[in-house]
Amino acid sequence: MIQLDQVTKRYPSSDEVLKNVSLHIEAGELIYVTGHSGAGKSTLLKLIAATERPSSGTVLIANQNTSQLKPSAIPFLRRRFGLIFQDHKLLYDRNCFENVILPLHINGITGLEAAKRVRAALDKVGLLHKEKAMPITLSGGEQQRLAIARAVVSRPSILIADEPTGNLDASYAAEIMSIFHAFHQVGVTVIMATHDALSQHGAQNRVLHLTQGRLTEHKAQGLT
Amino acid sequence: MIQLDQVTKRYPSSDEVLKNVSLHIEAGELIYVTGHSGAGKSTLLKLIAATERPSSGTVLIANQNTSQLKPSAIPFLRRRFGLIFQDHKLLYDRNCFENVILPLHINGITGLEAAKRVRAALDKVGLLHKEKAMPITLSGGEQQRLAIARAVVSRPSILIADEPTGNLDASYAAEIMSIFHAFHQVGVTVIMATHDALSQHGAQNRVLHLTQGRLTEHKAQGLT
Amino acid sequence: MMMHWLNHQSQAFQSVLARMRQNIAATLMICLVIGVTMCLPSLFYLGLDGLSKLSNHLHQETEISVFLKLEASKNTVDEIDALLAKNSQIQAYHFVGKDEAWQQLKSKANNTANEVINQLEKNPLPDAFFIQAKSTDPEALEALRSELQNTPGVAQALLNADWAKRLASLLSLSKMLIIFISLLLAIVLLVIIGNTIRMQILTQKEEIEVSYLIGATHRFIRTPFLYAGLLYGLFGALLAILMMTGMVLAFNYAIASLSHLYNSDFQLPLMHSKLYLTLICTAMFIGLAGAYFAVTRTLEKIVKAQTSL
Amino acid sequence: MMMHWLNHQSQAFQSVLARMRQNIAATLMICLVIGVTMCLPSLFYLGLDGLSKLSNHLHQETEISVFLKLEASKNTVDEIDALLAKNSQIQAYHFVGKDEAWQQLKSKANNTANEVINQLEKNPLPDAFFIQAKSTDPEALEALRSELQNTPGVAQALLNADWAKRLASLLSLSKMLIIFISLLLAIVLLVIIGNTIRMQILTQKEEIEVSYLIGATHRFIRTPFLYAGLLYGLFGALLAILMMTGMVLAFNYAIASLSHLYNSDFQLPLMHSKLYLTLICTAMFIGLAGAYFAVTRTLEKIVKAQTSL
Ligand SMILES: Nc1ncnc2c1ncn2[C@@H]1O[C@H](COP(=O)(O)OP(=O)(O)OP(=O)(O)O)[C@@H](O)[C@H]1O
Ligand SMILES: Nc1ncnc2c1ncn2[C@@H]1O[C@H](COP(=O)(O)OP(=O)(O)OP(=O)(O)O)[C@@H](O)[C@H]1O
Ligand SMILES: [Mg+2]
Ligand SMILES: [Mg+2]
């Protein structure tokens, strides 16, 4: 499904952020990516989501090499993903409903069907009553949940979440984690960068740990 | 120093976010504000920082009623504060150094003196080597630390931090917390919204807990 | 597929309309600028059009007077008449016989002149043709004059050429001016529309970025901006037409007084459907093109930022 | 305090310059638009100036011919001469005595006319004054003519008024046109500079917001935008002057050929220091004012958002 082979990533004017990373992810897995601040977690997720390209090595997604993809093919690759960005990337000039419906419009789903799915997604993250509110009027945690609703609304086959519970208190974080696990249960591949909350669900899942750009892997043991 | 008296806050098109909150903070205290996502933590901090005004009740800061302050007096009140916003509010079109020097320029400090203080602040949060980098190229945690550097560079007498460790892993979070405690040690009033990390330092400090807009107070007992 | 496409189009169109309604003041301002900028060259065009029409009215001023020899016979007069009738450069001419001219002179003459005339024993005036040429070009007129001068039986062909020369110079100066100014305004128009779309894109840069990140195709992103460009062009052109109508009405008053002096009821036309159509099409095209280039450039930047090594 | 103020000014100025250098293409485009928009009314002004100068050159065409009675004595001539010398409406005049006129007529006369003249026994021509009025206004000329007509000893005062009337109409039409267009361009200029500053503010809205949040005074926030406005105005005006110089050079060629017809070596001046100074000052003022209003409005919005209940 997703395969990284000897991937090195260097940003212009930076050292190597990822060094010689190899990785294989099967469809339907639930994967945690952990590491210090600045270790390269977000960079790894960006490579997988094809929003960055490796400096060397290959990234294969569904057998497509992202470095060799034509620009016109990239959008269709991305529609497989549900992305939750560390900085949310909400659109502050449209309300919650319009934010969440955007991926559906991009996928060509409009009308009542779209509205129904948007409301279902908002309900899942507990924001149905804020449907008409502008994102700027939401609290930090509410914005994070809105970003999650936008990522899951188009029922992607791969969910990539960059610290989706960073701004949430423990009870909300647990709730959100259970949403991700529910997606995982129905066969969605979930890749999540995180630095906490591995305690509850992490037991049977792979944990990729980044230290200074190098990858080590182990089964989760309930880190706190 | 800071006194809230029967404060109620209602946003246009929202219910009461804060209900009848009264509160007294002495100079030099270290205060935690906790509560669920959407409980009103950020709103409380905004009222204290005079970036929002109460719907009813009074907010006194250094004996000045923020509701009756002339617009021209507000900037001078704000310079007493070091603000760390939940969404960082960094300027993405200038580099780290220029971001941190902004409060000094606003305070009329320029030249070598300013540069020295900026570097000291960047060093404190471990970003001295990223001086020339643009904020967009920083990882989530690095951005958060940059925001902290900007808040402390002008040596404010009151530090107001809205979830300053939300995006940080445990070891960085502890480091940042110890920075805040160091400020507290030298007499700075620190008010911090948080939903974790109370374990290490919280023992002797006040914790304000918000539940559906109502304030309850207790001494920290090392919540995890 | 077709349904999907239509859906997307109508949705993009509606979102653009909604956005314009939200920022109605800014939208109006932009349309006003486009309108004014389109209005100016159109006005100049109308003015030039009017000038050349006026210059047709002034034709009669550029007359060639052909005086025949005093002894010219009825035969010679007829011959020259036939010659003039055949000449393709001549628009119109009329004959004034020597007796007619004598009568006119006598009846028109004032006190002083009368005394002179009364002292004359016989009619000293020749037969004459007064000719209006088709061209107002000084050189063509001069050529025609010398051709007539050399016709047998003609004593003298005189060209009232000063006015024609002046008019021609004025017209060529005006044309040069109008071309210059239209060029300048074309630059302004392009820059303004380009800037407007860039500004629009600036306010929606995040939207473009996020849309692209979550899988929108270039076409999906581009469509609303293209509609915005089209609409700005359309509204701008309509505003331009409105302003022009107002100005033409105002000017017709001034021009009427000028036309009066030239004995014509010349007016600038209010409904100039061909000009208006050209205006609308041009504005919409420039709007579309400006939007296309601006949004494509922004998209390319975003794509490039994501493919850098 | 003074030091602090100076520091802030120079720092704001430098940051504006740095920002302009960074977005050099956009900056140039904005200056170009401002330049072109300022250039047009200035060109029109120059044109109007030129027209009225040309109209002075044409003065000689608006002549009043005063023919005295045939029997007028040397005394009457002197009296009238004295009267004309005193008349403040008269720019210049010259006297042509009856003998002089007779000689001129004889020497100039062509074949046909010669025969007529030769048949005359004595000089039929009166003494005459040829008068140039100061005004070109048709009504003033007509008033002067009738005043002269009623002077004792004058047989007839004739006004060659057609050309004057036409010129006056043309000039008033041109003036109307120029005022209209200048008005339109003033609107365009204001909207353009306003838009530009608004765009600048849009790209720096976060900066304004954050600065205000962390304690910046309005003045601190405003200063760099005011400098930006000033600089846009200055650069725009300089560009306008450059363009104007180019165009004046081009036009002088065309105008030279026109002037030639009127027997003058009329040229548009290349260095028009007063106009240029006005241009620069106006542009900088509009830039400053536009920046001030735009940034104040944005600031007020931000302040209001923070003081809402
Ligand atoms: N676009 C970029 N250009 C240059 N350097 C970058 C860029 N993006 C990230 N970096 C650098 O690469 C390193 C890794 O960044 P990354 O965002 O992957 O960290 P992270 O593990 O997600 O950290 P965090 O937990 O703080 O979000 C950081 O030092 C960062 O400064
Ligand atoms: N500007 C605003 N306009 C309208 N409603 C607002 C505004 N700001 C906040 N709210 C609402 O007020 C409530 C409290 O928001 P606040 O930001 O204070 O929560 P919080 O305790 O900081 O939560 P979090 O931990 O998620 O940041 C939320 O429901 C939010 O939607
Ligand atoms: Mg990250
Ligand atoms: Mg908050």
mmCIF file of N, CA, C and O in Angstrom, chain B residues 9-12 50-55 71-72 74-76 78-79 83 85 89-94 102-103 105-110 150, chain D residues 3-4 7-8 11 15 19 22 203-218 220-221 302-309:
data_model
loop_
_atom_site.group_PDB
_atom_site.id
_atom_site.type_symbol
_atom_site.label_atom_id
_atom_site.label_comp_id
_atom_site.label_asym_id
_atom_site.label_seq_id
_atom_site.Cartn_x
_atom_site.Cartn_y
_atom_site.Cartn_z
ATOM 1 N N LYS B 9 -19.367 36.648 30.165
ATOM 2 C CA LYS B 9 -18.951 36.924 28.789
ATOM 3 C C LYS B 9 -19.856 36.158 27.832
ATOM 4 O O LYS B 9 -20.054 34.948 27.960
ATOM 5 N N ARG B 10 -20.410 36.890 26.894
ATOM 6 C CA ARG B 10 -21.262 36.300 25.866
ATOM 7 C C ARG B 10 -20.757 36.829 24.520
ATOM 8 O O ARG B 10 -20.612 38.040 24.351
ATOM 9 N N TYR B 11 -20.423 35.951 23.607
ATOM 10 C CA TYR B 11 -20.041 36.413 22.268
ATOM 11 C C TYR B 11 -21.306 36.649 21.462
ATOM 12 O O TYR B 11 -22.344 36.068 21.747
ATOM 13 N N PRO B 12 -21.207 37.510 20.447
ATOM 14 C CA PRO B 12 -22.380 37.625 19.573
ATOM 15 C C PRO B 12 -22.686 36.220 19.057
ATOM 16 O O PRO B 12 -21.794 35.496 18.664
ATOM 17 N N ALA B 50 -7.147 41.929 28.187
ATOM 18 C CA ALA B 50 -7.859 43.072 27.607
ATOM 19 C C ALA B 50 -7.962 42.982 26.089
ATOM 20 O O ALA B 50 -8.037 43.997 25.403
ATOM 21 N N THR B 51 -7.954 41.756 25.538
ATOM 22 C CA THR B 51 -8.245 41.639 24.102
ATOM 23 C C THR B 51 -9.718 41.316 23.881
ATOM 24 O O THR B 51 -10.171 41.244 22.758
ATOM 25 N N GLU B 52 -10.442 41.077 24.962
ATOM 26 C CA GLU B 52 -11.901 41.010 24.900
ATOM 27 C C GLU B 52 -12.424 41.790 26.091
ATOM 28 O O GLU B 52 -11.722 41.945 27.098
ATOM 29 N N ARG B 53 -13.656 42.285 25.963
ATOM 30 C CA ARG B 53 -14.262 42.976 27.097
ATOM 31 C C ARG B 53 -15.419 42.161 27.650
ATOM 32 O O ARG B 53 -16.089 41.471 26.895
ATOM 33 N N PRO B 54 -15.645 42.244 28.956
ATOM 34 C CA PRO B 54 -16.747 41.463 29.526
ATOM 35 C C PRO B 54 -18.105 42.003 29.092
ATOM 36 O O PRO B 54 -18.253 43.191 28.819
ATOM 37 N N SER B 55 -19.086 41.089 28.993
ATOM 38 C CA SER B 55 -20.451 41.527 28.674
ATOM 39 C C SER B 55 -21.062 42.225 29.878
ATOM 40 O O SER B 55 -21.821 43.170 29.738
ATOM 41 N N PRO B 71 -9.265 53.826 24.006
ATOM 42 C CA PRO B 71 -8.521 53.019 23.036
ATOM 43 C C PRO B 71 -7.036 53.347 23.007
ATOM 44 O O PRO B 71 -6.195 52.467 22.839
ATOM 45 N N SER B 72 -6.703 54.617 23.230
ATOM 46 C CA SER B 72 -5.288 54.989 23.141
ATOM 47 C C SER B 72 -4.492 54.489 24.340
ATOM 48 O O SER B 72 -3.267 54.434 24.296
ATOM 49 N N ILE B 74 -5.008 51.425 25.703
ATOM 50 C CA ILE B 74 -4.918 49.962 25.671
ATOM 51 C C ILE B 74 -3.511 49.458 25.336
ATOM 52 O O ILE B 74 -2.998 48.568 26.004
ATOM 53 N N PRO B 75 -2.854 50.017 24.294
ATOM 54 C CA PRO B 75 -1.516 49.493 23.981
ATOM 55 C C PRO B 75 -0.575 49.508 25.166
ATOM 56 O O PRO B 75 0.190 48.556 25.369
ATOM 57 N N PHE B 76 -0.658 50.567 25.973
ATOM 58 C CA PHE B 76 0.284 50.665 27.079
ATOM 59 C C PHE B 76 -0.027 49.637 28.167
ATOM 60 O O PHE B 76 0.869 49.111 28.807
ATOM 61 N N ARG B 78 -1.240 46.704 27.442
ATOM 62 C CA ARG B 78 -0.854 45.404 26.883
ATOM 63 C C ARG B 78 0.638 45.148 26.979
ATOM 64 O O ARG B 78 1.079 44.015 26.963
ATOM 65 N N ARG B 79 1.391 46.238 27.050
ATOM 66 C CA ARG B 79 2.843 46.036 27.091
ATOM 67 C C ARG B 79 3.296 45.414 28.403
ATOM 68 O O ARG B 79 4.427 44.952 28.519
ATOM 69 N N LEU B 83 2.134 37.707 25.857
ATOM 70 C CA LEU B 83 1.017 36.848 25.468
ATOM 71 C C LEU B 83 1.498 35.684 24.602
ATOM 72 O O LEU B 83 2.250 35.876 23.647
ATOM 73 N N PHE B 85 -0.339 32.896 22.384
ATOM 74 C CA PHE B 85 -1.674 32.573 21.886
ATOM 75 C C PHE B 85 -1.764 31.093 21.538
ATOM 76 O O PHE B 85 -0.782 30.458 21.165
ATOM 77 N N LYS B 89 -0.046 32.824 16.430
ATOM 78 C CA LYS B 89 -0.067 34.160 15.819
ATOM 79 C C LYS B 89 1.340 34.649 15.482
ATOM 80 O O LYS B 89 1.706 35.785 15.765
ATOM 81 N N LEU B 90 2.111 33.775 14.847
ATOM 82 C CA LEU B 90 3.415 34.212 14.340
ATOM 83 C C LEU B 90 3.214 34.944 13.030
ATOM 84 O O LEU B 90 2.176 34.807 12.375
ATOM 85 N N LEU B 91 4.207 35.741 12.652
ATOM 86 C CA LEU B 91 4.140 36.420 11.352
ATOM 87 C C LEU B 91 4.961 35.598 10.367
ATOM 88 O O LEU B 91 6.175 35.459 10.516
ATOM 89 N N TYR B 92 4.267 35.078 9.357
ATOM 90 C CA TYR B 92 4.916 34.117 8.468
ATOM 91 C C TYR B 92 5.705 34.765 7.345
ATOM 92 O O TYR B 92 6.296 34.093 6.528
ATOM 93 N N ASP B 93 5.677 36.096 7.305
ATOM 94 C CA ASP B 93 6.460 36.752 6.252
ATOM 95 C C ASP B 93 7.752 37.377 6.793
ATOM 96 O O ASP B 93 8.368 38.182 6.118
ATOM 97 N N ARG B 94 8.127 37.027 8.012
ATOM 98 C CA ARG B 94 9.422 37.478 8.524
ATOM 99 C C ARG B 94 10.063 36.336 9.306
ATOM 100 O O ARG B 94 9.366 35.465 9.811
ATOM 101 N N LEU B 102 9.927 42.028 17.337
ATOM 102 C CA LEU B 102 8.772 42.927 17.205
ATOM 103 C C LEU B 102 8.341 43.576 18.529
ATOM 104 O O LEU B 102 8.171 44.804 18.583
ATOM 105 N N PRO B 103 8.156 42.808 19.603
ATOM 106 C CA PRO B 103 7.733 43.468 20.852
ATOM 107 C C PRO B 103 8.757 44.489 21.345
ATOM 108 O O PRO B 103 8.370 45.510 21.928
ATOM 109 N N HIS B 105 10.704 46.356 19.424
ATOM 110 C CA HIS B 105 10.503 47.557 18.605
ATOM 111 C C HIS B 105 9.295 48.340 19.091
ATOM 112 O O HIS B 105 9.317 49.567 19.150
ATOM 113 N N ILE B 106 8.238 47.603 19.415
ATOM 114 C CA ILE B 106 7.035 48.273 19.900
ATOM 115 C C ILE B 106 7.332 49.021 21.194
ATOM 116 O O ILE B 106 6.814 50.103 21.438
ATOM 117 N N ASN B 107 8.217 48.453 22.002
ATOM 118 C CA ASN B 107 8.597 49.118 23.249
ATOM 119 C C ASN B 107 9.689 50.161 23.038
ATOM 120 O O ASN B 107 10.160 50.748 24.004
ATOM 121 N N GLY B 108 10.102 50.340 21.776
ATOM 122 C CA GLY B 108 11.090 51.378 21.505
ATOM 123 C C GLY B 108 12.515 50.949 21.771
ATOM 124 O O GLY B 108 13.404 51.781 21.909
ATOM 125 N N ILE B 109 12.743 49.635 21.847
ATOM 126 C CA ILE B 109 14.111 49.157 22.053
ATOM 127 C C ILE B 109 14.653 48.679 20.712
ATOM 128 O O ILE B 109 14.053 47.832 20.053
ATOM 129 N N THR B 110 15.760 49.274 20.269
ATOM 130 C CA THR B 110 16.314 48.898 18.963
ATOM 131 C C THR B 110 17.815 48.654 19.101
ATOM 132 O O THR B 110 18.378 48.724 20.182
ATOM 133 N N ARG B 150 8.946 35.069 21.795
ATOM 134 C CA ARG B 150 8.431 36.407 21.524
ATOM 135 C C ARG B 150 7.731 36.986 22.749
ATOM 136 O O ARG B 150 7.790 38.201 22.999
ATOM 137 N N MET D 3 15.184 60.536 20.170
ATOM 138 C CA MET D 3 16.012 59.451 19.640
ATOM 139 C C MET D 3 15.131 58.267 19.265
ATOM 140 O O MET D 3 15.214 57.703 18.166
ATOM 141 N N HIS D 4 14.254 57.904 20.185
ATOM 142 C CA HIS D 4 13.342 56.784 20.024
ATOM 143 C C HIS D 4 12.470 57.002 18.796
ATOM 144 O O HIS D 4 12.297 56.129 17.952
ATOM 145 N N ASN D 7 14.535 56.709 15.662
ATOM 146 C CA ASN D 7 14.815 55.287 15.468
ATOM 147 C C ASN D 7 13.652 54.590 14.802
ATOM 148 O O ASN D 7 13.817 53.858 13.826
ATOM 149 N N HIS D 8 12.469 54.826 15.346
ATOM 150 C CA HIS D 8 11.283 54.164 14.827
ATOM 151 C C HIS D 8 11.024 54.565 13.384
ATOM 152 O O HIS D 8 10.714 53.746 12.530
ATOM 153 N N GLN D 11 13.567 53.020 11.062
ATOM 154 C CA GLN D 11 13.359 51.576 10.982
ATOM 155 C C GLN D 11 12.129 51.257 10.133
ATOM 156 O O GLN D 11 12.156 50.356 9.284
ATOM 157 N N SER D 15 12.100 49.214 6.634
ATOM 158 C CA SER D 15 11.322 47.988 6.454
ATOM 159 C C SER D 15 10.428 48.115 5.218
ATOM 160 O O SER D 15 10.227 47.153 4.484
ATOM 161 N N ARG D 19 10.622 45.733 1.977
ATOM 162 C CA ARG D 19 9.434 45.039 1.477
ATOM 163 C C ARG D 19 9.218 45.332 -0.007
ATOM 164 O O ARG D 19 8.862 44.457 -0.793
ATOM 165 N N GLN D 22 11.633 43.417 -2.035
ATOM 166 C CA GLN D 22 11.256 42.008 -2.109
ATOM 167 C C GLN D 22 10.204 41.765 -3.184
ATOM 168 O O GLN D 22 10.279 40.792 -3.927
ATOM 169 N N THR D 203 -2.229 42.029 2.866
ATOM 170 C CA THR D 203 -1.118 41.098 3.022
ATOM 171 C C THR D 203 -0.463 41.263 4.385
ATOM 172 O O THR D 203 0.256 40.394 4.831
ATOM 173 N N GLN D 204 -0.723 42.393 5.044
ATOM 174 C CA GLN D 204 -0.088 42.632 6.334
ATOM 175 C C GLN D 204 -1.106 42.722 7.462
ATOM 176 O O GLN D 204 -0.810 43.249 8.529
ATOM 177 N N LYS D 205 -2.304 42.208 7.185
ATOM 178 C CA LYS D 205 -3.361 42.320 8.181
ATOM 179 C C LYS D 205 -2.952 41.614 9.471
ATOM 180 O O LYS D 205 -3.164 42.125 10.568
ATOM 181 N N GLU D 206 -2.369 40.433 9.316
ATOM 182 C CA GLU D 206 -1.926 39.680 10.488
ATOM 183 C C GLU D 206 -0.929 40.485 11.294
ATOM 184 O O GLU D 206 -0.980 40.530 12.511
ATOM 185 N N GLU D 207 -0.016 41.123 10.557
ATOM 186 C CA GLU D 207 1.014 41.916 11.227
ATOM 187 C C GLU D 207 0.367 43.010 12.062
ATOM 188 O O GLU D 207 0.734 43.241 13.216
ATOM 189 N N ILE D 208 -0.604 43.702 11.445
ATOM 190 C CA ILE D 208 -1.293 44.772 12.165
ATOM 191 C C ILE D 208 -1.975 44.210 13.399
ATOM 192 O O ILE D 208 -1.856 44.741 14.507
ATOM 193 N N GLU D 209 -2.705 43.107 13.212
ATOM 194 C CA GLU D 209 -3.450 42.513 14.307
ATOM 195 C C GLU D 209 -2.532 42.110 15.449
ATOM 196 O O GLU D 209 -2.770 42.452 16.610
ATOM 197 N N VAL D 210 -1.474 41.369 15.087
ATOM 198 C CA VAL D 210 -0.563 40.878 16.118
ATOM 199 C C VAL D 210 0.116 42.043 16.824
ATOM 200 O O VAL D 210 0.198 42.083 18.054
ATOM 201 N N SER D 211 0.565 43.024 16.033
ATOM 202 C CA SER D 211 1.232 44.174 16.645
ATOM 203 C C SER D 211 0.311 44.847 17.648
ATOM 204 O O SER D 211 0.717 45.197 18.762
ATOM 205 N N TYR D 212 -0.946 45.017 17.246
ATOM 206 C CA TYR D 212 -1.889 45.679 18.139
ATOM 207 C C TYR D 212 -2.104 44.839 19.391
ATOM 208 O O TYR D 212 -2.187 45.368 20.505
ATOM 209 N N LEU D 213 -2.178 43.515 19.186
ATOM 210 C CA LEU D 213 -2.406 42.625 20.331
ATOM 211 C C LEU D 213 -1.280 42.708 21.336
ATOM 212 O O LEU D 213 -1.497 42.577 22.537
ATOM 213 N N ILE D 214 -0.045 42.883 20.849
ATOM 214 C CA ILE D 214 1.056 42.883 21.804
ATOM 215 C C ILE D 214 1.496 44.286 22.167
ATOM 216 O O ILE D 214 2.603 44.472 22.655
ATOM 217 N N GLY D 215 0.631 45.271 21.956
ATOM 218 C CA GLY D 215 0.856 46.567 22.579
ATOM 219 C C GLY D 215 1.347 47.690 21.682
ATOM 220 O O GLY D 215 1.820 48.703 22.191
ATOM 221 N N ALA D 216 1.267 47.523 20.367
ATOM 222 C CA ALA D 216 1.693 48.612 19.489
ATOM 223 C C ALA D 216 0.639 49.711 19.478
ATOM 224 O O ALA D 216 -0.555 49.439 19.479
ATOM 225 N N THR D 217 1.081 50.953 19.467
ATOM 226 C CA THR D 217 0.140 52.062 19.351
ATOM 227 C C THR D 217 -0.280 52.202 17.894
ATOM 228 O O THR D 217 0.362 51.671 16.993
ATOM 229 N N HIS D 218 -1.369 52.930 17.690
ATOM 230 C CA HIS D 218 -1.834 53.168 16.327
ATOM 231 C C HIS D 218 -0.737 53.808 15.491
ATOM 232 O O HIS D 218 -0.538 53.484 14.335
ATOM 233 N N PHE D 220 2.483 53.608 15.765
ATOM 234 C CA PHE D 220 3.519 52.632 15.409
ATOM 235 C C PHE D 220 3.103 51.808 14.199
ATOM 236 O O PHE D 220 3.887 51.566 13.281
ATOM 237 N N ILE D 221 1.837 51.394 14.202
ATOM 238 C CA ILE D 221 1.344 50.547 13.112
ATOM 239 C C ILE D 221 1.213 51.344 11.834
ATOM 240 O O ILE D 221 1.493 50.868 10.734
ATOM 241 N N ILE D 302 -10.283 46.378 13.657
ATOM 242 C CA ILE D 302 -9.654 45.472 14.610
ATOM 243 C C ILE D 302 -10.012 45.877 16.035
ATOM 244 O O ILE D 302 -10.377 45.046 16.867
ATOM 245 N N VAL D 303 -9.921 47.175 16.305
ATOM 246 C CA VAL D 303 -10.244 47.650 17.645
ATOM 247 C C VAL D 303 -11.685 47.326 17.989
ATOM 248 O O VAL D 303 -12.002 46.862 19.082
ATOM 249 N N LYS D 304 -12.559 47.537 16.999
ATOM 250 C CA LYS D 304 -13.976 47.300 17.244
ATOM 251 C C LYS D 304 -14.229 45.815 17.528
ATOM 252 O O LYS D 304 -15.012 45.471 18.406
ATOM 253 N N ALA D 305 -13.556 44.954 16.763
ATOM 254 C CA ALA D 305 -13.726 43.511 16.973
ATOM 255 C C ALA D 305 -13.341 43.129 18.392
ATOM 256 O O ALA D 305 -13.847 42.164 18.952
ATOM 257 N N GLN D 306 -12.433 43.903 18.990
ATOM 258 C CA GLN D 306 -11.968 43.542 20.325
ATOM 259 C C GLN D 306 -12.772 44.199 21.431
ATOM 260 O O GLN D 306 -12.585 43.873 22.605
ATOM 261 N N THR D 307 -13.625 45.135 21.074
ATOM 262 C CA THR D 307 -14.368 45.808 22.127
ATOM 263 C C THR D 307 -15.851 45.468 22.068
ATOM 264 O O THR D 307 -16.632 46.002 22.835
ATOM 265 N N SER D 308 -16.204 44.537 21.174
ATOM 266 C CA SER D 308 -17.609 44.144 21.069
ATOM 267 C C SER D 308 -18.003 43.421 22.346
ATOM 268 O O SER D 308 -17.198 42.741 22.965
ATOM 269 N N LEU D 309 -19.222 43.578 22.737
ATOM 270 C CA LEU D 309 -19.678 42.903 23.962
ATOM 271 C C LEU D 309 -20.138 41.491 23.629
ATOM 272 O O LEU D 309 -20.560 41.215 22.535
#
